[in-house]
CSV table of C-alpha atoms and ligand atoms in Angstrom, one decimal:
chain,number,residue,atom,x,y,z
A,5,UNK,CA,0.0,0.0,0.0
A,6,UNK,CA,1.1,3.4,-1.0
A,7,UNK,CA,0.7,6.2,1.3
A,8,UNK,CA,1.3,10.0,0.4
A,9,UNK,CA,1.7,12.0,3.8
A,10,UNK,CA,2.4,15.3,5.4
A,11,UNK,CA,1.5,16.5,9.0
A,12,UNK,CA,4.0,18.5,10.9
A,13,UNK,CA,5.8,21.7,11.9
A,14,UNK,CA,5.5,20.6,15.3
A,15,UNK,CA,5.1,17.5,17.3
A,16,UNK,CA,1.2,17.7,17.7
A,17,UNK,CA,1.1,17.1,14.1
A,18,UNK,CA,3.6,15.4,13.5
A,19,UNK,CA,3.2,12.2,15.7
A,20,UNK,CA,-0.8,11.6,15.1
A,21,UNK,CA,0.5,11.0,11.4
A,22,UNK,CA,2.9,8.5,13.1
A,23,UNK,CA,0.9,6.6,15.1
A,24,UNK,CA,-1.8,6.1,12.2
A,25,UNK,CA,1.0,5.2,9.3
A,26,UNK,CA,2.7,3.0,12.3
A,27,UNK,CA,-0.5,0.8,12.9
A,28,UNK,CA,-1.2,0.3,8.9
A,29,UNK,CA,2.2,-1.1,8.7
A,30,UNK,CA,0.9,-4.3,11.1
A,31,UNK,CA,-1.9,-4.9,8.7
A,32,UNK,CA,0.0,-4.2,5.1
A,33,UNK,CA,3.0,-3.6,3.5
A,34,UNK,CA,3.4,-0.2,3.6
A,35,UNK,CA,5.3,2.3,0.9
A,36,UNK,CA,5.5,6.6,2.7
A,37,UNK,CA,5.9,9.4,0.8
A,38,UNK,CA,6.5,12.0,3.3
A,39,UNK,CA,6.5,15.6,2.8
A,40,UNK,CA,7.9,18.3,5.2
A,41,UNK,CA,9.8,21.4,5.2
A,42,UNK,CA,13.1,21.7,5.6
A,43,UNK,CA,12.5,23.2,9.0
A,44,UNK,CA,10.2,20.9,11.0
A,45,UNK,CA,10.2,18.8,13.6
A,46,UNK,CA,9.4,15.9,11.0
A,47,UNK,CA,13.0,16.5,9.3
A,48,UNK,CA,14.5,15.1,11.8
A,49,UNK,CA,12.0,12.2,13.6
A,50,UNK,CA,11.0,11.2,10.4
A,51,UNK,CA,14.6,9.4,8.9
A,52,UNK,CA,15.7,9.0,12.3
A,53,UNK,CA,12.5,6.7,13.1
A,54,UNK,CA,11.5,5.4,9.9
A,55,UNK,CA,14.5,5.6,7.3
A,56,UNK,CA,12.2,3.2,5.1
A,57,UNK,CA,10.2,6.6,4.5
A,58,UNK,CA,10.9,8.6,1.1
A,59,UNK,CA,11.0,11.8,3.0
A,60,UNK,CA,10.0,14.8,0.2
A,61,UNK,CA,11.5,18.4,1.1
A,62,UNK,CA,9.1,21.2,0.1
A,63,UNK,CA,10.4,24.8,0.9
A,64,UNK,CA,7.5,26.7,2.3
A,65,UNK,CA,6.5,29.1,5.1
A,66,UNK,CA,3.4,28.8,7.0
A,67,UNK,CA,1.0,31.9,6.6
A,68,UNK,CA,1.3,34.7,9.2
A,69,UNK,CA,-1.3,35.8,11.4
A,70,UNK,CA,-3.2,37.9,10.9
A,71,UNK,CA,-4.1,36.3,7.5
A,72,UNK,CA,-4.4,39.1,5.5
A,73,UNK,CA,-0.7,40.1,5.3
A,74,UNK,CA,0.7,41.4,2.4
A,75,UNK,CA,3.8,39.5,3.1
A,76,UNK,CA,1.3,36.1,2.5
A,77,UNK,CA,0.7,36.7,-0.7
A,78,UNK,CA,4.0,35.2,-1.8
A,79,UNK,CA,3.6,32.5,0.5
A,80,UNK,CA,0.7,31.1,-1.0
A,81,UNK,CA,2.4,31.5,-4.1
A,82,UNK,CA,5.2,29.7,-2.9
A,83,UNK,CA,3.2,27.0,-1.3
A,84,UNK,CA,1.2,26.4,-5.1
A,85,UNK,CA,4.0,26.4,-6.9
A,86,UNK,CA,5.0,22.8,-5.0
A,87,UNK,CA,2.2,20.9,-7.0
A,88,UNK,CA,4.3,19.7,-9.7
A,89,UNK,CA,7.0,18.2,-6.9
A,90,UNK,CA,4.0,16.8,-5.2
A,91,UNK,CA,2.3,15.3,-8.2
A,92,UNK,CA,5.8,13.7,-9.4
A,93,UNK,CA,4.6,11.4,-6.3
A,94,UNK,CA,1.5,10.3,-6.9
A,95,UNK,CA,1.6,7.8,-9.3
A,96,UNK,CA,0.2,4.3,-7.4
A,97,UNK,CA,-0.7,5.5,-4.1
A,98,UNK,CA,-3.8,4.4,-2.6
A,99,UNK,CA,-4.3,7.0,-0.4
A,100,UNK,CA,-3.3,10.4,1.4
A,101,UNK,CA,-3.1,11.5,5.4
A,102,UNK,CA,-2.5,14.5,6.5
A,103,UNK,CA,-2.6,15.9,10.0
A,104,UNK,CA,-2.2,19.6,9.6
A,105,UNK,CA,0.6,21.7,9.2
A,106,UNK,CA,0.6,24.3,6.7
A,107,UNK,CA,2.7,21.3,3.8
A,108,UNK,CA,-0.5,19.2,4.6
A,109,UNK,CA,-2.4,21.7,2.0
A,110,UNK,CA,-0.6,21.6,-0.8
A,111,UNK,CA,-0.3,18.0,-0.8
A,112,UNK,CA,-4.2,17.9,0.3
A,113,UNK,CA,-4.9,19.8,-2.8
A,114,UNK,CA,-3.1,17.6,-5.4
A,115,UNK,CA,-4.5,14.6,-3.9
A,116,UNK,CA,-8.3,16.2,-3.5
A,117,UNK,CA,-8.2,17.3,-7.6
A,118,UNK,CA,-6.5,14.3,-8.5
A,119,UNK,CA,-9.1,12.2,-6.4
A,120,UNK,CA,-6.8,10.3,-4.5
A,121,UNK,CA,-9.0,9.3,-0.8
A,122,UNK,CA,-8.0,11.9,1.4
A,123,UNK,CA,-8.1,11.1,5.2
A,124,UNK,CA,-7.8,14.4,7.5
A,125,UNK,CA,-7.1,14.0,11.0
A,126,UNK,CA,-7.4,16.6,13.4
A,127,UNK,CA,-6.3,16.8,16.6
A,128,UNK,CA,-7.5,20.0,18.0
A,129,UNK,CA,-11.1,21.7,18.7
A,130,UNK,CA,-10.6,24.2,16.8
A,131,UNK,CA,-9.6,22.9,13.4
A,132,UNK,CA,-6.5,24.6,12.4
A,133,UNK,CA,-6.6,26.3,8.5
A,134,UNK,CA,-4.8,23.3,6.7
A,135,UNK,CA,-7.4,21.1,7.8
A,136,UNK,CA,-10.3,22.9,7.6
A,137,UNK,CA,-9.6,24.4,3.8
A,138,UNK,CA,-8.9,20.9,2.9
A,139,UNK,CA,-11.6,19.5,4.7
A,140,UNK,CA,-14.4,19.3,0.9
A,141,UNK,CA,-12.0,17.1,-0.6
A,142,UNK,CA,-11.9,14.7,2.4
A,143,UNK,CA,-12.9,11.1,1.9
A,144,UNK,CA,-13.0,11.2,6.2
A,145,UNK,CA,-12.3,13.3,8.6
A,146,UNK,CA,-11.3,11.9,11.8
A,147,UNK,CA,-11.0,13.9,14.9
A,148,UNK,CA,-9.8,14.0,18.6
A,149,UNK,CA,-12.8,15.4,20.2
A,150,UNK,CA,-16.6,15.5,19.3
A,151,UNK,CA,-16.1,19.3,19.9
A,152,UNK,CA,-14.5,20.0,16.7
A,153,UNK,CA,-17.8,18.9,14.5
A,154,UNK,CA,-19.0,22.3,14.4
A,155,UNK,CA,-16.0,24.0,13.8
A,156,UNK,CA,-15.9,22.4,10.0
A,157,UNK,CA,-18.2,23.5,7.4
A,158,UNK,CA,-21.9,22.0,7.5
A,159,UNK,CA,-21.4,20.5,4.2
A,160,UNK,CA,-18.5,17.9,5.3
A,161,UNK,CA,-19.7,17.3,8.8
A,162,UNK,CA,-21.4,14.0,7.7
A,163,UNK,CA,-17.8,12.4,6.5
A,164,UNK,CA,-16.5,13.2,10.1
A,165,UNK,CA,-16.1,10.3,12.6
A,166,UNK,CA,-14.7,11.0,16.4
A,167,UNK,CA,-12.1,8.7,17.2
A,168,UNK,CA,-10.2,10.2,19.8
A,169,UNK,CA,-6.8,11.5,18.9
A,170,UNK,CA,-4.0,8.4,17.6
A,171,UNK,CA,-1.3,7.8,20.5
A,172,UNK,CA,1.9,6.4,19.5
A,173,UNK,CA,2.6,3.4,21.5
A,174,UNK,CA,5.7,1.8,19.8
A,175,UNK,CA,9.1,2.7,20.6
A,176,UNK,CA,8.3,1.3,24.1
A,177,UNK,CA,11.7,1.0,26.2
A,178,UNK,CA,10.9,0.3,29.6
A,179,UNK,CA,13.3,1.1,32.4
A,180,UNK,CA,15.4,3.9,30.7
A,181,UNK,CA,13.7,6.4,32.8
A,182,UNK,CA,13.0,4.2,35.8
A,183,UNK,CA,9.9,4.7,37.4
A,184,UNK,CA,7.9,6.9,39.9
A,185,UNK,CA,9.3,10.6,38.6
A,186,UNK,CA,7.5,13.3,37.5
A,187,UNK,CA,7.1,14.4,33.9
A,188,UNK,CA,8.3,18.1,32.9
A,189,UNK,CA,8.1,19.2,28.9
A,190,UNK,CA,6.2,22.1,27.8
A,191,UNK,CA,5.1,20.5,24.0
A,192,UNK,CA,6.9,19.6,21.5
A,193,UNK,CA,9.3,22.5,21.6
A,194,UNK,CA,9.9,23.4,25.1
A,195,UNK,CA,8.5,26.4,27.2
A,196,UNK,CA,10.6,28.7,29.1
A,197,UNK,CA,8.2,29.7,31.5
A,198,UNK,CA,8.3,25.8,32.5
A,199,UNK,CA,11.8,25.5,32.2
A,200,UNK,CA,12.4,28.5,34.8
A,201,UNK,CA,9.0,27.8,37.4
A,202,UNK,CA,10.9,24.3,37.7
A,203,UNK,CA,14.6,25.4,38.1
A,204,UNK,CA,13.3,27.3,41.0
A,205,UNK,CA,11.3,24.1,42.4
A,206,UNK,CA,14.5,22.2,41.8
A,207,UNK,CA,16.4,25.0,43.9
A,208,UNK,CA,14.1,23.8,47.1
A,209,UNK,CA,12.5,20.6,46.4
A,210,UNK,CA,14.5,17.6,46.9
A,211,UNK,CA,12.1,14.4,47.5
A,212,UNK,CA,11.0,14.1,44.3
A,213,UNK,CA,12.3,12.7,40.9
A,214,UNK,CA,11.7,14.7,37.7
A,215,UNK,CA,12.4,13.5,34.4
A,216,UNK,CA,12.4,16.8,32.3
A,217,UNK,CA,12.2,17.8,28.4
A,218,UNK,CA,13.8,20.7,27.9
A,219,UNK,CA,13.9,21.8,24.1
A,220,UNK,CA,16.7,23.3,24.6
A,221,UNK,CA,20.5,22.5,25.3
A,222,UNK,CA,21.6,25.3,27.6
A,223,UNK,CA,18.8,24.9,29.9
A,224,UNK,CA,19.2,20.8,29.9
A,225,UNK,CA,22.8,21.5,31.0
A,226,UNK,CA,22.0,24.4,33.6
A,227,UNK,CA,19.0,21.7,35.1
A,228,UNK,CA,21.7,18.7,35.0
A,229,UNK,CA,23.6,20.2,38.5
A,230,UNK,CA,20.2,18.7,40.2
A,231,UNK,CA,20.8,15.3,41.6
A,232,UNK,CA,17.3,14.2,41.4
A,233,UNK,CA,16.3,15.8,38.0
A,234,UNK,CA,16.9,13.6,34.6
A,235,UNK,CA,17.4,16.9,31.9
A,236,UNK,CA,17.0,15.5,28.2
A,237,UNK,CA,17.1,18.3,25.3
A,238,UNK,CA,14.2,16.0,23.6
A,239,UNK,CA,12.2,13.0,24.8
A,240,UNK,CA,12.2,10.4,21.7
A,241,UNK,CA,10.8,7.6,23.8
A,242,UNK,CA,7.5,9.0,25.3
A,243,UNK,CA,5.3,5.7,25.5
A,244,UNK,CA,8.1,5.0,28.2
A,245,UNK,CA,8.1,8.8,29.7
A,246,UNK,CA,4.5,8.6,29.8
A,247,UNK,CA,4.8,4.5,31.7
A,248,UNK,CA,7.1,5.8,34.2
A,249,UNK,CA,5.6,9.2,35.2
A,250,UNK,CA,3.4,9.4,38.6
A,251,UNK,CA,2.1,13.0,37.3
A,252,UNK,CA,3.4,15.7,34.3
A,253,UNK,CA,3.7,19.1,34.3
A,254,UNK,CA,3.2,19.7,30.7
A,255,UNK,CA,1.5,22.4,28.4
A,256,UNK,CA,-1.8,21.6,26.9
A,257,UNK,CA,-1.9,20.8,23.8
A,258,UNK,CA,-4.0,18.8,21.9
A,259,UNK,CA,-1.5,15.4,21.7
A,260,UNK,CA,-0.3,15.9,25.2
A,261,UNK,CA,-3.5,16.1,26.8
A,262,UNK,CA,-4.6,12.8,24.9
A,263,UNK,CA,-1.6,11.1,25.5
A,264,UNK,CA,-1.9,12.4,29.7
A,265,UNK,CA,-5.5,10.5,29.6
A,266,UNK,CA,-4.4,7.5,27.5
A,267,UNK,CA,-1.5,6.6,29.8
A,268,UNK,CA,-3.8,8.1,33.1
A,269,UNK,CA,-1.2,10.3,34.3
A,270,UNK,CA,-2.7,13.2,36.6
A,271,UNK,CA,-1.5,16.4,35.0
A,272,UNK,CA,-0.3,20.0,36.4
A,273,UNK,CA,-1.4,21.9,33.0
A,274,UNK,CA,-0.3,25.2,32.3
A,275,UNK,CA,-1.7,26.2,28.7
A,276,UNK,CA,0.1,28.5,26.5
A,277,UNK,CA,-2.1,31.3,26.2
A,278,UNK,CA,-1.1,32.6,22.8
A,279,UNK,CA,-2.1,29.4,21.4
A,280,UNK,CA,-4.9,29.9,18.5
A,281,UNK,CA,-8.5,31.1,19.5
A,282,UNK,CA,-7.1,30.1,23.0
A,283,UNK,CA,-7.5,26.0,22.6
A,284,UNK,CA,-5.0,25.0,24.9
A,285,UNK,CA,-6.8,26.8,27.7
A,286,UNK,CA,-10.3,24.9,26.3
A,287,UNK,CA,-8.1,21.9,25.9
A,288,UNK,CA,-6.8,22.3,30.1
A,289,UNK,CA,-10.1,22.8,30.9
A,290,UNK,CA,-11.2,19.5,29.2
A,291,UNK,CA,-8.8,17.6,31.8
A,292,UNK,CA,-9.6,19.5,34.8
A,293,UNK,CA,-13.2,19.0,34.2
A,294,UNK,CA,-12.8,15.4,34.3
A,295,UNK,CA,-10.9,15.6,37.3
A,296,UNK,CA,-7.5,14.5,35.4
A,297,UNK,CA,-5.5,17.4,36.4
A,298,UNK,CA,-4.9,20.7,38.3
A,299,UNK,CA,-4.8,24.1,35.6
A,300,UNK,CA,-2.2,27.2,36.5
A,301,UNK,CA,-2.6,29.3,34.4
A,302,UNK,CA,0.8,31.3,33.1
A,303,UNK,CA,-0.2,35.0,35.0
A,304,UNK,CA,-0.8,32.6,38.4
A,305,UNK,CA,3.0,30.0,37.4
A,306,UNK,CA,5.0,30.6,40.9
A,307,UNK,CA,7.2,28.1,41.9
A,308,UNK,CA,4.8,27.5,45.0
A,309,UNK,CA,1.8,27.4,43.3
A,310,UNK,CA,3.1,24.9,40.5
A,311,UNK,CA,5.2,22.8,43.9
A,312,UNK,CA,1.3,22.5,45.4
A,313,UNK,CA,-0.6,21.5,42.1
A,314,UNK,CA,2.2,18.7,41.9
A,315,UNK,CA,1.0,17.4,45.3
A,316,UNK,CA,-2.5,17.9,44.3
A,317,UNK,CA,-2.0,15.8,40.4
A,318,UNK,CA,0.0,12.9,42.1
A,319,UNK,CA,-3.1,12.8,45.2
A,320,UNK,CA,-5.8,12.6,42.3
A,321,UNK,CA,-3.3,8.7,41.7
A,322,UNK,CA,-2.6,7.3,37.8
A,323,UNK,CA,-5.3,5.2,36.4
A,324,UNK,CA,-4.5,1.9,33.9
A,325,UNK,CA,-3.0,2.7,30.6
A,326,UNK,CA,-6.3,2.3,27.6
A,327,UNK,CA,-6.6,-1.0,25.7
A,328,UNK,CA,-8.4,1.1,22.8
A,329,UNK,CA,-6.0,3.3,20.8
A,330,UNK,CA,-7.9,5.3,18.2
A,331,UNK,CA,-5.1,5.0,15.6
A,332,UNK,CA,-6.4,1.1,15.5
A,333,UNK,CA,-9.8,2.5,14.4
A,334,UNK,CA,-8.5,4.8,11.6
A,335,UNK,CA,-6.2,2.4,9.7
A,336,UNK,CA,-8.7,-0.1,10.1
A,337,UNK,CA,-11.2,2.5,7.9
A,338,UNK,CA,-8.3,3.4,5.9
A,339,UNK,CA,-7.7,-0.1,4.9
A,340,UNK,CA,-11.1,-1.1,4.2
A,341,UNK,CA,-12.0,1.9,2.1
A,342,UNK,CA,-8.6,2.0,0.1
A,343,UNK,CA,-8.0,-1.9,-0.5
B,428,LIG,C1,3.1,26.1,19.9
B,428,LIG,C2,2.1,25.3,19.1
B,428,LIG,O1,2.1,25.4,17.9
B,428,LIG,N1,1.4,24.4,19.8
B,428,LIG,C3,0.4,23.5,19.1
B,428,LIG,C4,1.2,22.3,18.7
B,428,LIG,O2,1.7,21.9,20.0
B,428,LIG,P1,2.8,20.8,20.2
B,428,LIG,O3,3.6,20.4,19.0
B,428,LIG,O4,3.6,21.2,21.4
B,428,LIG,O5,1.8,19.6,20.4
B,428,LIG,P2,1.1,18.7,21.4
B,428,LIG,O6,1.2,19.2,22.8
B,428,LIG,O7,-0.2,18.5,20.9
B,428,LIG,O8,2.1,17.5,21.2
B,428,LIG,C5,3.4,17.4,21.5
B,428,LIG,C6,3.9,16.1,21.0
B,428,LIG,O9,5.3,16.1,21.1
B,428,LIG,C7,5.7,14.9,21.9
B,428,LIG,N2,7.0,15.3,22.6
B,428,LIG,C8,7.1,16.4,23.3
B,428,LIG,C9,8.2,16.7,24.0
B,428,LIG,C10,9.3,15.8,23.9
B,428,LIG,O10,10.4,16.0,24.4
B,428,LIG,N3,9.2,14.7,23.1
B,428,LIG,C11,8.0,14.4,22.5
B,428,LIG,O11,7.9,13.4,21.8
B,428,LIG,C12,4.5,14.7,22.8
B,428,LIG,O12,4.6,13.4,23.3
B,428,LIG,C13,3.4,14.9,21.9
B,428,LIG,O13,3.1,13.8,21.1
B,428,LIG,O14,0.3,21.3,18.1
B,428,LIG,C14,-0.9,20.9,18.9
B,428,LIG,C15,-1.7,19.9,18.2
B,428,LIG,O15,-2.0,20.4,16.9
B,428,LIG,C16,-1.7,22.2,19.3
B,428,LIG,O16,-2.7,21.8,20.2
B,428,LIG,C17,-0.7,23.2,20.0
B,428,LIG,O17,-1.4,24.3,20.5
C-alpha cells in the first residue's frame, strides 16, 4: 500500500501522522511518501524513526497571522508552486493523510483534484486552516474530540467520525527512565516559562524525581547540576516517559493532553495562552473537568503554586493505561475503504 503523507511543523502534528501510518504497517505492507519542510520537527524524527520513509523536502513558510498580510501573498504563491513536486509522487498510491501543518495543503490539494482518498485527521477543537480548507475534498475526517464537528463547514460534517486523537505506543523501552518521577516538557518544543518555574522548584524541592524535556540545550545542561532531576534536550521515547511518570507538568496541547488520559497520568497543566483562539486553555479545561489534572494558568505560574498543584495531580493517583487506541480504528477505515 502506497501512502502519500504530510503533518508537521511541530510535534502535535507530526506524531498523530505517526501513530496512524505506524498501525497500517501491522496490517500491510506499507510504501510513505513524506513531505515536510526543511524546518520541522518531521526532518528530523521522520529518517531518524522510519529511514524506510521517502521523506520529500518542500520549501514553504506557514501563513502569518493575521491572514491578510501582504507579506502572504507570496507565501501562497510559494506554497502552489509545490504541485508539480508533489504530483511527481503520486503515481500508485492508494491513499493520502494528513494531520495539519501548513505542507498538509498543498499535498491535500493535489491529492483532493486528483481524487486520490483523502483522510484528514485533526487533533485540535478548533480545526486549524490546513485542515479545515482541505476538509471538501476529504474522503473522512477523523478527529480528537466530538467538539471540533462544528467548527468544520456543514457541508463535510457528515464524512466526520470522532475517534479520539492516535497515540503512539511503539518505541516502548521500559526502564530507561525508571519509574515513579514526575514528567516536565512544555510541548513539542519546550517552554521557558516551565523551564524556569521548575529550576526554581529544583532549587528547594528535593524528595521528588523529575524526568524533564527541555527543548533546549543550555537549559538541559544548567538543570543537570540537580541530583534528582533527569534533563533531556528532547524525549524520543514517550510511550516509556508517559509508563514511568506518577504526574506531568506539561503544556496543553492537543496530543499531550490525549496522550496524559491515555496513559492516566494526573496532570499540572499550564496552557500557552497565545495558542490559537485560545485552545490550549479549552483543551486544560477538558482535563480539569474530568478531574485529570490541576490548571495554573501562566499569570498565576509561581514556583509554589506549581510545587502544590504537583502534590494535588499525584493525590488525584494514575489510572491503567487504555486498551483502545484510536489509531487502530483509523487504519482499520483506511484499509477497508482504500484496499
Ligand atoms: C506552539 C504550538 O504550535 N502548539 C500547538 C502544537 O503543539 P505541540 O507540538 O507542542 O503539540 P502537542 O502538545 O499536541 O504534542 C506534543 C507532542 O510532542 C511529543 N513530545 C514532546 C516533547 C518531547 O520532548 N518529546 C516528544 O515526543 C509529545 O509526546 C506529543 O506527542 O500542536 C498541537 C496539536 O495540533 C496544538 O494543540 C498546540 O497548540
Amino acid at each position: 500500500m502506497k501512502v502519500l503523507a504530510a503533518g508537521g511543523g511541530t510535534g502535535g502534528h507530526l506524531y498523530p501522522a505517526l501513530a496512524i501510518l505506524e498501525e497500517l504497517s501491522k496490517h500491510v505492507k506499507l510504501k510513505v511518501v513524506y513531505f515536510c519542510t526543511p524546518r520541522g520537527i518531521e526532518n528530523k524524527i521522520v529518517p531518524a524513526e522510519h529511514p524506510e520513509y521517502k521523506l520529500v523536502k518542500l520549501d514553504v513558510q506557514g501563513l502569518e497571522r493575521p491572514i491578510f498580510k501582504p507579506t502572504n501573498v507570496k507565501r501562497v504563491l510559494k506554497i502552489l508552486r509545490t504541485k508539480s513536486i508533489i504530483a511527481s509522487e503520486t503515481d500508485g498510491s492508494n491513499c493520502c493523510l494528513v494531520t495539519g501543518g501548513y505542507v498538509s495543503y498543498p499535498l491535500g490539494l493535489v491529492c483532493g483534484k486528483k481524487r486520490i482518498p483523502l483522510y484528514i485527521q485533526e487533533q485540535n477543537v478548533v480545526p486549524g486552516l490546513a485542515n479545515r480548507s482541505l476538509s471538501r475534498y476529504a474522503k473522512k475526517i477523523f478527529v480528537g474530540f466530538e467538539e471540533a464537528i462544528i467548527n468544520f463547514p456543514r457541508s463535510v460534517r457528515n464524512r466526520i467520525v470522532v475517534t479520539g486523537n492516535p497515540i503512539r505506543v511503539s518505541n516502548v523501552n521500559r526502564g530507561v527512565f525508571g519509574e515513579g518521577y514526575v514528567l516536565v516538557f512544555g510541548g513539542s518544543r519546550g517552554s521557558d516559562l516551565i523551564n524556569t518555574v521548575m529550576e526554581k522548584i529544583y532549587r528547594e524541592e528535593k524528595n521528588l524525581k523529575f524526568v524533564h524535556g527541555t527543548g533546549d540545550p543550555v537549559w538541559t545542561k544548567r538543570l543537570s547540576i540537580f541530583d534528582n532531576v533527569l534533563a533531556l534536550d528532547y524525549i524520543y521515547d514517550m510511550p516509556s516517559a508517559w509508563r514511568g511518570a506518577i504526574a506531568v507538568v506539561c503544556r496543553a496541547g492537543a496530543l499531550t493532553i490525549s496522550e496524559l488520559l491515555h496513559y492516566g497520568v494526573p496532570a499540572v497543566l499550564i496552557p500557552w495562552e497565545g495558542a490559537a483562539e485560545g485552545h490550549q486553555v479549552r483543551n486544560a479545561e477538558f482535563v480539569a473537568k474530568i478531574g485529570r489534572g490541576v490548571i495554573v494558568r501562566e499569570s498565576e505560574a509561581t514556583p509554589r503554586r506549581v510545587l502544590e498543584a504537583i502534590e494535588v495531580a499525584i493525590g488525584l493517583g494514575k489510572l491503567p493505561e487504555k486498551e483502545t487506541n484510536p489509531a487502530d480504528t483509523i487504519a482499520k477505515i483506511i484499509l477497508e475503504e482504500c484496499l
